[in-house]
Amino acid sequence: MLQVFPDIKGRFGDFGGKYVPETLMGPLQELEEALDQALEDPAFHEEYHHVLKEYSGRPTALTYADKMTDYLGGAKIYLKREDLNHTGAHKLNNAIGQALLAKRMGKEKIIAETGAGQHGVASATVAAKFGLECKVFMGEEDIRRQELNVFRMKLLGAEVVPVTSGNGTLKDATNEAIRYWVANCEDHFYLIGSVVGPHPYPRMVRDFQRVIGDESRRQFMEREEALPDRIFACVGGGSNAMGIFYPFLEDDVELIGVEAAGKGVHTPEHAATLTKGTPGVIHGSKTYLMQDENGQITEPYSISAGLDYPGIGPEHAHLFQTKRVRYESITDQEALDALKLLTVKEGIIPAIETAHALAQAFKEAPKMSEDETILINLSGRGDKDMATLMEHFQEEVE
Amino acid sequence: MLQVFPDIKGRFGDFGGKYVPETLMGPLQELEEALDQALEDPAFHEEYHHVLKEYSGRPTALTYADKMTDYLGGAKIYLKREDLNHTGAHKLNNAIGQALLAKRMGKEKIIAETGAGQHGVASATVAAKFGLECKVFMGEEDIRRQELNVFRMKLLGAEVVPVTSGNGTLKDATNEAIRYWVANCEDHFYLIGSVVGPHPYPRMVRDFQRVIGDESRRQFMEREEALPDRIFACVGGGSNAMGIFYPFLEDDVELIGVEAAGKGVHTPEHAATLTKGTPGVIHGSKTYLMQDENGQITEPYSISAGLDYPGIGPEHAHLFQTKRVRYESITDQEALDALKLLTVKEGIIPAIETAHALAQAFKEAPKMSEDETILINLSGRGDKDMATLMEHFQEEVE
Amino acid sequence: MLTKTSFQGKLTKTENLFIPFVVAGDPTPELTVEYAKRLQDEGADILELGVPYSDPLADGPTIQRAAQRALKAGMSLRKAIQLVPKLREAGVEIPVVIFTYYNPVMQIGHEALFDMLEENGAEGVLIPDLPYEESEEIRELAEARNIEFISLVAPNSDQRIQRIAESAKGFLYCVSTLGVTGERNEMSAEALSFIKRVKEYSQVPVAVGFGVSSYDHVKLVNEHADGVIIGSKIIRIIEDGLEKIKNGETEQALNDFSSSISTLIKG
Amino acid sequence: MLTKTSFQGKLTKTENLFIPFVVAGDPTPELTVEYAKRLQDEGADILELGVPYSDPLADGPTIQRAAQRALKAGMSLRKAIQLVPKLREAGVEIPVVIFTYYNPVMQIGHEALFDMLEENGAEGVLIPDLPYEESEEIRELAEARNIEFISLVAPNSDQRIQRIAESAKGFLYCVSTLGVTGERNEMSAEALSFIKRVKEYSQVPVAVGFGVSSYDHVKLVNEHADGVIIGSKIIRIIEDGLEKIKNGETEQALNDFSSSISTLIKG
Ligand SMILES: Cc1ncc(COP(=O)(O)O)c(C=O)c1O
Ligand SMILES: Cc1ncc(COP(=O)(O)O)c(C=O)c1O
């Protein structure tokens, strides 16, 4: 039996904790207490699962990728279809959980940070559904790049707050959201989008995403009467990965987290936090991150906005250190190739984030035996990435 | 007990039939026989339902729209969430059914027509999934307007054939698909996207869409222990409407089909086929259509590409004539307003097609009593409509 | 065999039939009359007078273009039928078959259609999207009015070939290959054996259409069938002259037309 | 009360403390030394020397801008600490507190940090994102090395106020209102009553920061607390002079700086 993490100090082994301005210690305490109470309350569980089912359409399907399996000629490949969630990715599971908690805490205003806009859309969505006011912090540069998602959030009634500090990307939007929360924590709930941030966020987001793994486990047993041999998930902040890994941590199942190698981990342009980063503190949590020799956080790069983050959830840092999870990295080009392959073989256009997990799985599947099985977390759909894909594939498909 | 339609001649009362060039009579006969055999074969049903579940994520959710209900203050409003299907609309149900049938018939090439691209994407998707070659006929004008869906189809491996005849829209794409089929019927399967076309298409598409109504019935009984009082669906060709109506035809449930009134049924710019059209023959079927005094088919207009069709399925013509279904029409503006309302109240951005059904339901709900219930077929998601919505709402949301 | 050829007695020949197709009103009603005369002069036995339609399912791009031109010129089913007396005035005596899609017919009404055909002296009608199974009422009316309802039969009509062929009136329109109208360069062995089968059952001349576009085709078809139906190729010849007509050289265009038709039919 | 003020004995005053904040290297290391001297001249009791950081979570836009300028000028935690001897050389004698986010500290290592602080003669350290619960090891090290680890306390620290206040060293940094650094124009009744509570438990002077930006503030704060910490307002005064410095009028800019500080502190 593994030790239960996080511990009482909000740590996963050496990582996690609460590295935040004093002003946030109170609100984090309040959140932790509310979360503990909620998770012990069957009525909360019931409401959360009711909304997941009735509103987001859970359980999401487990799809056997027969054509990919035949094509690669190795392990049987299964896909956990988080792309079929309302709004198109796993992000909504967590947003629903936190929004319900916010209501329970009597907070009627939520704030969120977003990079590509997926978590922003999920937050704006639950804000609409549960009658909350919503501010989404988003870097100016990202606002420019993700015009459609910005409009979507506004249509949902959210306010999108442009962030000009730093480089105007996700890291800066997160800083700004935290700053806003510091000043307005009394009546605002900060809805973080991944298993990052100060305790209890990494734990809370994991617990609201573990439904992916819980369902997968049940569905896989039904389908194969065994657990999968390997599970793959892409890792940005790490929420879809923690969600699918967590219920399998104590099983004899190999878990593989896949980071973005961008233009290659031997170039400066990547987002491979565990592969290339070092321990440090980012956004309130001790974990691995990308930084220079002076401890200044550096800008990551990935073609996929959702993986373009210089940190990673502290639980991943722990699972990396203890070697319970293997972490690999995949370049932009490898991800694009895998995306194309899944599209033509299975008729599913995945998010570019997801394609990183696919690429790694497709590398390993042919080397596995035919009675082994693979489960890939299909964290989101590619609709949001069409502009990027057009840039890369327009000529090829003509 | 209602008479079973279509009859042996492929007629729904006065409507339906096979008004096609002689060359298609053979293939239609072959199709009808294969369909009859398939529908009687439990293995086919099993495979179809297996794919719906494992691949498309069915059953789709039944969502209680609590905030809309409170806001309107009348009947309880439920949404059948076809937007949660893989590829984002009900269209895939039918595409899966027909693709499985094509395979069963040994046809390895499919053709399809598309307007906005939804059915084209659904067809390209099943073609990829089932290893079929796919040609999608699409008007040049629509190709220009729906760049993203065109790219999506190509990425899925389909060939998009530009149609220059006529005005280069859906009607012309359908003509061209039929022409191509005439010339290549031996090894090609024509995958029609709605309950239109010559017998047995209207029946086949309905039977592949009735899963919507079958599921709704079961889910509604579970939730409310009664059937809904009224069911609303938008009507382009009429497949999502037939899909949800059909299993309720013999029940004491009011059924309402909602056509596109475009800029108003008193202007020439609308697509309200039943409200304003007259009987005639289009695309191989006797039904209502929009035509001039010489029997030339006229161009319809609607802001929603999926309703922008001058005909309607023959079964709808019959249900209109016999008054079993009430048909209403909704203008562009009313649809946009309803779309906006659902978005801010429920966090669901529907397709503009769907918004027509919503608008009519929202008109009626406040006049109904609180113990009455309404079911709306949420036929698709609005992601595909973002460009249009931006044009209309950009200023408003700023 | 072939004892019941008819068209109100106007078609007496039963071999080497030349059945041209033009679209009424392409590019103008007046020119349609001129083309018809020239076709008769070059030996046409029956004229198929096409009614332009917004959605001509069975036609290829050439005839679609012709239909668009004619629709622009204001042509309709009613006006096309009313063109027949003008053809007669101009000296066109061969039987005229009105070729129209079904929807315009439905709008006029079956009885009214036959009233008009009778009144205006058209001898036949062909509705390409009204197959045997949908045409019973119209066939009966045609018979009663003594107007030929032309049937089509295709290589994939299979078991239906016999029924269609046996009930055919006027002539039987044999679709030589699968596909819509257009020009093709070969005739397959299957097509030939299909024609043979059709002729076994047919009581009327069997004419072959869809793809006849050269003198070699014409010769080939006439060796095995009773005649050729030529549509797209004729429209293309008309199109070749449109520029001249626009420039006022109509007489020249018509002469070119005649000589092209002559080459097509007589080699 | 207030018997244990310390900073290695260098802070003897326990009232009306003026604790200015500047960012090391904004706009250059040399000018930081100049500003520090001027601040001491205007009566500063302790200097908070900020280390610029890429992601300063607890700071508003003004200090973010200063950090950006300093980072551009190549400043780092190491270099900021090494600036202390230069301050001394230039005559700055008041205690210096290094203000740094935790991540750069983690990269250097706790022991190494204190080695450097000692070597370079800095009297204190303040880490705004290292709350009580995360700072045990550092607090122990600080105590062992006789360097003041400055604690912060906020109005919503609730039950933690007592624990934090009781263990405070050097001075206790009281966050007057919720929020990040910046300028505000009022001090609420709640803020005042909070300060009162803090003073009950604190063994060291209680200084109030976050929002002090005018002489009126300074007066008000000093009525209830033991001193003011002023950051953003000072940065803004520095920014007012940047244009002059760019134009080579550095002396003028520094004189303006002094007179603005004087107005701020003395009215
Ligand atoms: C589809 C998808 N997958 C993965 C991610 C990465 O986030 P995480 O690592 O928290 O799952 C994102 C983030 O936007 C996403 O949209
Ligand atoms: C979401 C959606 N709803 C409705 C329709 C209209 O089709 P039908 O009337 O066949 O359901 C379409 C057609 O593209 C559609 O995409």
mmCIF file of N, CA, C and O in Angstrom, chain B residues 15 20 27 48 73 117 122 130 133-134 136 142 145 169-170 194 249 265 273 275 279 283 320 356 366 375 379 389 392:
data_model
loop_
_atom_site.group_PDB
_atom_site.id
_atom_site.type_symbol
_atom_site.label_atom_id
_atom_site.label_comp_id
_atom_site.label_asym_id
_atom_site.label_seq_id
_atom_site.Cartn_x
_atom_site.Cartn_y
_atom_site.Cartn_z
ATOM 1 N N PHE B 15 -46.938 10.695 -49.993
ATOM 2 C CA PHE B 15 -45.576 11.186 -50.225
ATOM 3 C C PHE B 15 -44.530 10.072 -50.252
ATOM 4 O O PHE B 15 -44.782 8.970 -49.806
ATOM 5 N N VAL B 20 -36.718 8.596 -59.714
ATOM 6 C CA VAL B 20 -35.296 8.598 -60.064
ATOM 7 C C VAL B 20 -35.089 8.064 -61.467
ATOM 8 O O VAL B 20 -35.946 7.361 -62.005
ATOM 9 N N PRO B 27 -30.062 -0.197 -58.128
ATOM 10 C CA PRO B 27 -29.355 0.028 -56.858
ATOM 11 C C PRO B 27 -30.296 0.277 -55.689
ATOM 12 O O PRO B 27 -30.029 -0.167 -54.564
ATOM 13 N N TYR B 48 -24.360 -2.230 -34.816
ATOM 14 C CA TYR B 48 -24.751 -0.811 -34.896
ATOM 15 C C TYR B 48 -24.784 -0.186 -33.497
ATOM 16 O O TYR B 48 -24.185 0.862 -33.250
ATOM 17 N N GLY B 73 -40.341 30.074 -16.452
ATOM 18 C CA GLY B 73 -41.452 29.936 -15.520
ATOM 19 C C GLY B 73 -42.679 29.246 -16.076
ATOM 20 O O GLY B 73 -43.788 29.767 -16.009
ATOM 21 N N GLY B 117 -21.434 21.023 -44.144
ATOM 22 C CA GLY B 117 -20.298 20.144 -43.930
ATOM 23 C C GLY B 117 -20.496 19.151 -42.796
ATOM 24 O O GLY B 117 -19.666 18.276 -42.592
ATOM 25 N N ALA B 122 -19.393 13.776 -40.897
ATOM 26 C CA ALA B 122 -19.857 12.496 -40.350
ATOM 27 C C ALA B 122 -19.521 11.364 -41.327
ATOM 28 O O ALA B 122 -19.051 10.296 -40.918
ATOM 29 N N PHE B 130 -14.298 2.877 -40.857
ATOM 30 C CA PHE B 130 -14.606 1.564 -41.420
ATOM 31 C C PHE B 130 -13.811 1.262 -42.685
ATOM 32 O O PHE B 130 -14.108 0.317 -43.405
ATOM 33 N N GLU B 133 -13.543 4.267 -48.931
ATOM 34 C CA GLU B 133 -13.138 5.439 -49.689
ATOM 35 C C GLU B 133 -14.309 6.416 -49.675
ATOM 36 O O GLU B 133 -15.462 5.986 -49.758
ATOM 37 N N CYS B 134 -14.034 7.694 -49.601
ATOM 38 C CA CYS B 134 -15.151 8.642 -49.445
ATOM 39 C C CYS B 134 -14.997 9.875 -50.318
ATOM 40 O O CYS B 134 -13.960 10.537 -50.310
ATOM 41 N N VAL B 136 -17.040 13.456 -51.028
ATOM 42 C CA VAL B 136 -18.120 14.311 -50.538
ATOM 43 C C VAL B 136 -18.388 15.420 -51.550
ATOM 44 O O VAL B 136 -17.480 16.187 -51.880
ATOM 45 N N ASP B 142 -20.541 26.818 -50.822
ATOM 46 C CA ASP B 142 -20.449 26.267 -49.462
ATOM 47 C C ASP B 142 -19.004 25.955 -49.078
ATOM 48 O O ASP B 142 -18.611 26.125 -47.922
ATOM 49 N N ARG B 145 -17.616 29.043 -47.895
ATOM 50 C CA ARG B 145 -18.142 29.480 -46.597
ATOM 51 C C ARG B 145 -17.722 28.586 -45.441
ATOM 52 O O ARG B 145 -17.735 28.993 -44.288
ATOM 53 N N THR B 169 -24.780 25.277 -53.991
ATOM 54 C CA THR B 169 -25.127 25.024 -52.587
ATOM 55 C C THR B 169 -25.655 23.585 -52.438
ATOM 56 O O THR B 169 -25.477 22.765 -53.344
ATOM 57 N N LEU B 170 -26.282 23.316 -51.288
ATOM 58 C CA LEU B 170 -26.639 21.938 -50.935
ATOM 59 C C LEU B 170 -27.476 21.219 -51.985
ATOM 60 O O LEU B 170 -27.242 20.059 -52.316
ATOM 61 N N SER B 194 -30.058 12.900 -44.670
ATOM 62 C CA SER B 194 -31.289 13.199 -43.955
ATOM 63 C C SER B 194 -32.404 12.284 -44.469
ATOM 64 O O SER B 194 -32.171 11.456 -45.363
ATOM 65 N N LEU B 249 -44.868 8.529 -32.011
ATOM 66 C CA LEU B 249 -45.971 8.850 -32.938
ATOM 67 C C LEU B 249 -47.318 8.348 -32.431
ATOM 68 O O LEU B 249 -48.338 8.982 -32.668
ATOM 69 N N VAL B 265 -41.365 34.518 -43.149
ATOM 70 C CA VAL B 265 -42.065 33.728 -44.166
ATOM 71 C C VAL B 265 -42.824 34.616 -45.147
ATOM 72 O O VAL B 265 -43.323 34.135 -46.163
ATOM 73 N N THR B 273 -40.400 25.057 -45.702
ATOM 74 C CA THR B 273 -40.936 24.209 -46.771
ATOM 75 C C THR B 273 -42.403 23.843 -46.566
ATOM 76 O O THR B 273 -43.207 23.928 -47.493
ATOM 77 N N THR B 275 -44.537 25.221 -44.305
ATOM 78 C CA THR B 275 -45.339 26.413 -44.053
ATOM 79 C C THR B 275 -45.674 27.133 -45.354
ATOM 80 O O THR B 275 -46.779 27.634 -45.538
ATOM 81 N N PRO B 279 -46.664 20.691 -52.689
ATOM 82 C CA PRO B 279 -46.191 19.348 -53.027
ATOM 83 C C PRO B 279 -45.474 19.319 -54.371
ATOM 84 O O PRO B 279 -45.817 20.075 -55.282
ATOM 85 N N HIS B 283 -35.247 15.502 -55.471
ATOM 86 C CA HIS B 283 -34.265 14.481 -55.124
ATOM 87 C C HIS B 283 -34.892 13.100 -54.943
ATOM 88 O O HIS B 283 -34.603 12.402 -53.974
ATOM 89 N N PHE B 320 -47.518 16.222 -41.669
ATOM 90 C CA PHE B 320 -48.074 17.575 -41.801
ATOM 91 C C PHE B 320 -49.504 17.481 -42.332
ATOM 92 O O PHE B 320 -50.432 18.073 -41.770
ATOM 93 N N HIS B 356 -33.438 26.951 -33.649
ATOM 94 C CA HIS B 356 -34.807 27.144 -34.141
ATOM 95 C C HIS B 356 -35.802 26.374 -33.278
ATOM 96 O O HIS B 356 -36.870 26.883 -32.931
ATOM 97 N N PRO B 366 -43.519 29.151 -21.410
ATOM 98 C CA PRO B 366 -44.096 29.994 -20.357
ATOM 99 C C PRO B 366 -45.622 29.911 -20.320
ATOM 100 O O PRO B 366 -46.236 30.214 -19.296
ATOM 101 N N LEU B 375 -39.580 18.398 -24.138
ATOM 102 C CA LEU B 375 -38.309 17.788 -24.530
ATOM 103 C C LEU B 375 -37.870 18.428 -25.845
ATOM 104 O O LEU B 375 -38.645 18.485 -26.799
ATOM 105 N N SER B 379 -29.970 19.022 -31.369
ATOM 106 C CA SER B 379 -29.405 18.206 -32.456
ATOM 107 C C SER B 379 -27.905 18.354 -32.651
ATOM 108 O O SER B 379 -27.260 17.441 -33.143
ATOM 109 N N LEU B 389 -21.709 33.372 -35.575
ATOM 110 C CA LEU B 389 -22.097 33.966 -34.295
ATOM 111 C C LEU B 389 -21.247 35.188 -33.983
ATOM 112 O O LEU B 389 -21.739 36.175 -33.430
ATOM 113 N N HIS B 392 -22.562 38.158 -35.612
ATOM 114 C CA HIS B 392 -23.796 38.694 -35.045
ATOM 115 C C HIS B 392 -23.661 39.209 -33.620
ATOM 116 O O HIS B 392 -24.381 40.098 -33.216
#
